[in-house]
mmCIF file of C-alpha atoms in Angstrom:
data_model
loop_
_atom_site.group_PDB
_atom_site.id
_atom_site.type_symbol
_atom_site.label_atom_id
_atom_site.label_comp_id
_atom_site.label_asym_id
_atom_site.label_seq_id
_atom_site.Cartn_x
_atom_site.Cartn_y
_atom_site.Cartn_z
ATOM 1 C CA MET U 1 6.790 51.868 -6.249
ATOM 2 C CA SER U 2 3.508 51.363 -8.476
ATOM 3 C CA GLN U 3 4.152 47.818 -9.651
ATOM 4 C CA LEU U 4 4.570 46.867 -5.629
ATOM 5 C CA THR U 5 1.214 48.538 -5.104
ATOM 6 C CA THR U 6 -0.342 46.768 -7.948
ATOM 7 C CA ILE U 7 1.033 43.345 -6.496
ATOM 8 C CA ILE U 8 -0.067 44.187 -3.112
ATOM 9 C CA ALA U 9 -3.696 45.137 -4.792
ATOM 10 C CA ALA U 10 -3.826 41.965 -6.821
ATOM 11 C CA ALA U 11 -2.801 40.123 -3.402
ATOM 12 C CA ALA U 12 -5.726 41.702 -1.549
ATOM 13 C CA ALA U 13 -8.286 41.350 -4.074
ATOM 14 C CA GLU U 14 -8.174 37.637 -4.625
ATOM 15 C CA THR U 15 -11.373 35.997 -4.935
ATOM 16 C CA HIS U 16 -12.526 32.876 -2.953
ATOM 17 C CA VAL U 17 -13.215 29.826 -4.756
ATOM 18 C CA GLU U 18 -15.739 27.380 -3.958
ATOM 19 C CA LEU U 19 -15.205 23.593 -3.778
ATOM 20 C CA PRO U 20 -16.824 21.506 -6.097
ATOM 21 C CA MET U 21 -18.079 19.386 -2.977
ATOM 22 C CA PRO U 22 -17.957 19.601 1.215
ATOM 23 C CA THR U 23 -14.591 18.919 2.501
ATOM 24 C CA TRP U 24 -15.778 15.772 4.501
ATOM 25 C CA ALA U 25 -16.511 14.261 1.259
ATOM 26 C CA TYR U 26 -12.726 14.340 0.137
ATOM 27 C CA GLY U 27 -11.755 12.191 2.977
ATOM 28 C CA THR U 28 -14.545 9.830 2.723
ATOM 29 C CA ILE U 29 -13.437 9.513 -1.093
ATOM 30 C CA ALA U 30 -9.844 8.700 0.111
ATOM 31 C CA ILE U 31 -10.732 6.103 3.050
ATOM 32 C CA VAL U 32 -12.936 4.322 0.330
ATOM 33 C CA THR U 33 -10.164 4.268 -2.204
ATOM 34 C CA PHE U 34 -7.533 2.904 0.393
ATOM 35 C CA LEU U 35 -9.949 0.216 1.750
ATOM 36 C CA CYS U 36 -10.646 -1.011 -1.930
ATOM 37 C CA LEU U 37 -6.741 -0.833 -2.661
ATOM 38 C CA LEU U 38 -6.765 -2.489 0.706
ATOM 39 C CA GLY U 39 -9.115 -5.570 -0.328
ATOM 40 C CA VAL U 40 -6.965 -5.921 -3.666
ATOM 41 C CA MET U 41 -4.098 -6.666 -1.555
ATOM 42 C CA PHE U 42 -5.497 -8.858 0.676
ATOM 43 C CA SER U 43 -6.950 -10.904 -1.986
ATOM 44 C CA PHE U 44 -3.388 -11.871 -3.041
ATOM 45 C CA ARG U 45 -2.512 -12.944 0.223
ATOM 46 C CA ASP U 46 -1.015 -16.246 0.660
ATOM 47 C CA VAL U 47 -0.888 -16.758 -3.205
ATOM 48 C CA SER U 48 2.488 -18.342 -3.404
ATOM 49 C CA ASN U 49 1.481 -21.152 -1.263
ATOM 50 C CA ARG U 50 -1.605 -22.052 -3.272
ATOM 51 C CA HIS U 51 0.835 -23.901 -5.915
ATOM 52 C CA SER U 52 3.531 -25.516 -4.108
ATOM 53 C CA HIS U 53 2.960 -28.750 -5.846
ATOM 54 C CA ARG U 54 4.508 -26.777 -8.953
ATOM 55 C CA SER U 55 7.540 -24.885 -7.149
ATOM 56 C CA ALA U 56 8.275 -28.195 -5.313
ATOM 57 C CA PRO U 57 10.748 -29.291 -7.843
ATOM 58 C CA ASP U 58 12.433 -26.450 -8.047
ATOM 59 C CA ALA U 59 12.610 -26.010 -4.250
ATOM 60 C CA ALA U 60 14.165 -29.394 -4.119
ATOM 61 C CA ALA U 61 16.563 -28.678 -6.612
ATOM 62 C CA HIS U 62 17.817 -25.552 -5.052
ATOM 63 C CA ALA U 63 18.157 -27.220 -1.704
ATOM 64 C CA THR U 64 20.918 -29.558 -2.955
ATOM 65 C CA ALA U 65 22.694 -26.602 -4.635
ATOM 66 C CA PRO U 66 26.456 -25.966 -3.526
ATOM 67 C CA GLY U 67 26.289 -23.486 -0.637
ATOM 68 C CA ALA U 68 22.707 -23.869 0.403
ATOM 69 C CA THR U 69 22.329 -23.794 3.839
ATOM 70 C CA HIS U 70 19.741 -26.166 6.116
ATOM 71 C CA HIS U 71 18.528 -24.968 9.491
ATOM 72 C CA GLY U 72 17.248 -27.952 10.907
ATOM 73 C CA THR U 73 13.872 -29.282 11.483
ATOM 74 C CA GLY U 74 12.628 -25.948 13.734
ATOM 75 C CA HIS U 75 12.851 -25.355 17.523
ATOM 76 C CA PRO U 76 14.236 -28.000 19.755
ATOM 77 C CA THR U 77 11.621 -29.176 22.319
ATOM 78 C CA GLN U 78 12.211 -27.978 25.820
ATOM 79 C CA GLY U 79 10.214 -31.125 27.589
ATOM 80 C CA HIS U 80 7.531 -29.021 28.698
#
């Protein structure tokens, strides 16, 4: 029984640990970090289309490969 009372006394005597900065600062750091990562991701937007002249020969070769499907020229006009 003395071991149980020791555990209960230790749980009741826990000390309060002070955070190194205010709680709102953790949220601000997280938001700034994610905004920076969003900027990095946004900087790679449309990178594959910037150098289409390099991939054009490969795309033409793949378009004539056996089993390649062609989906036409887009949506048909409806005469509006």
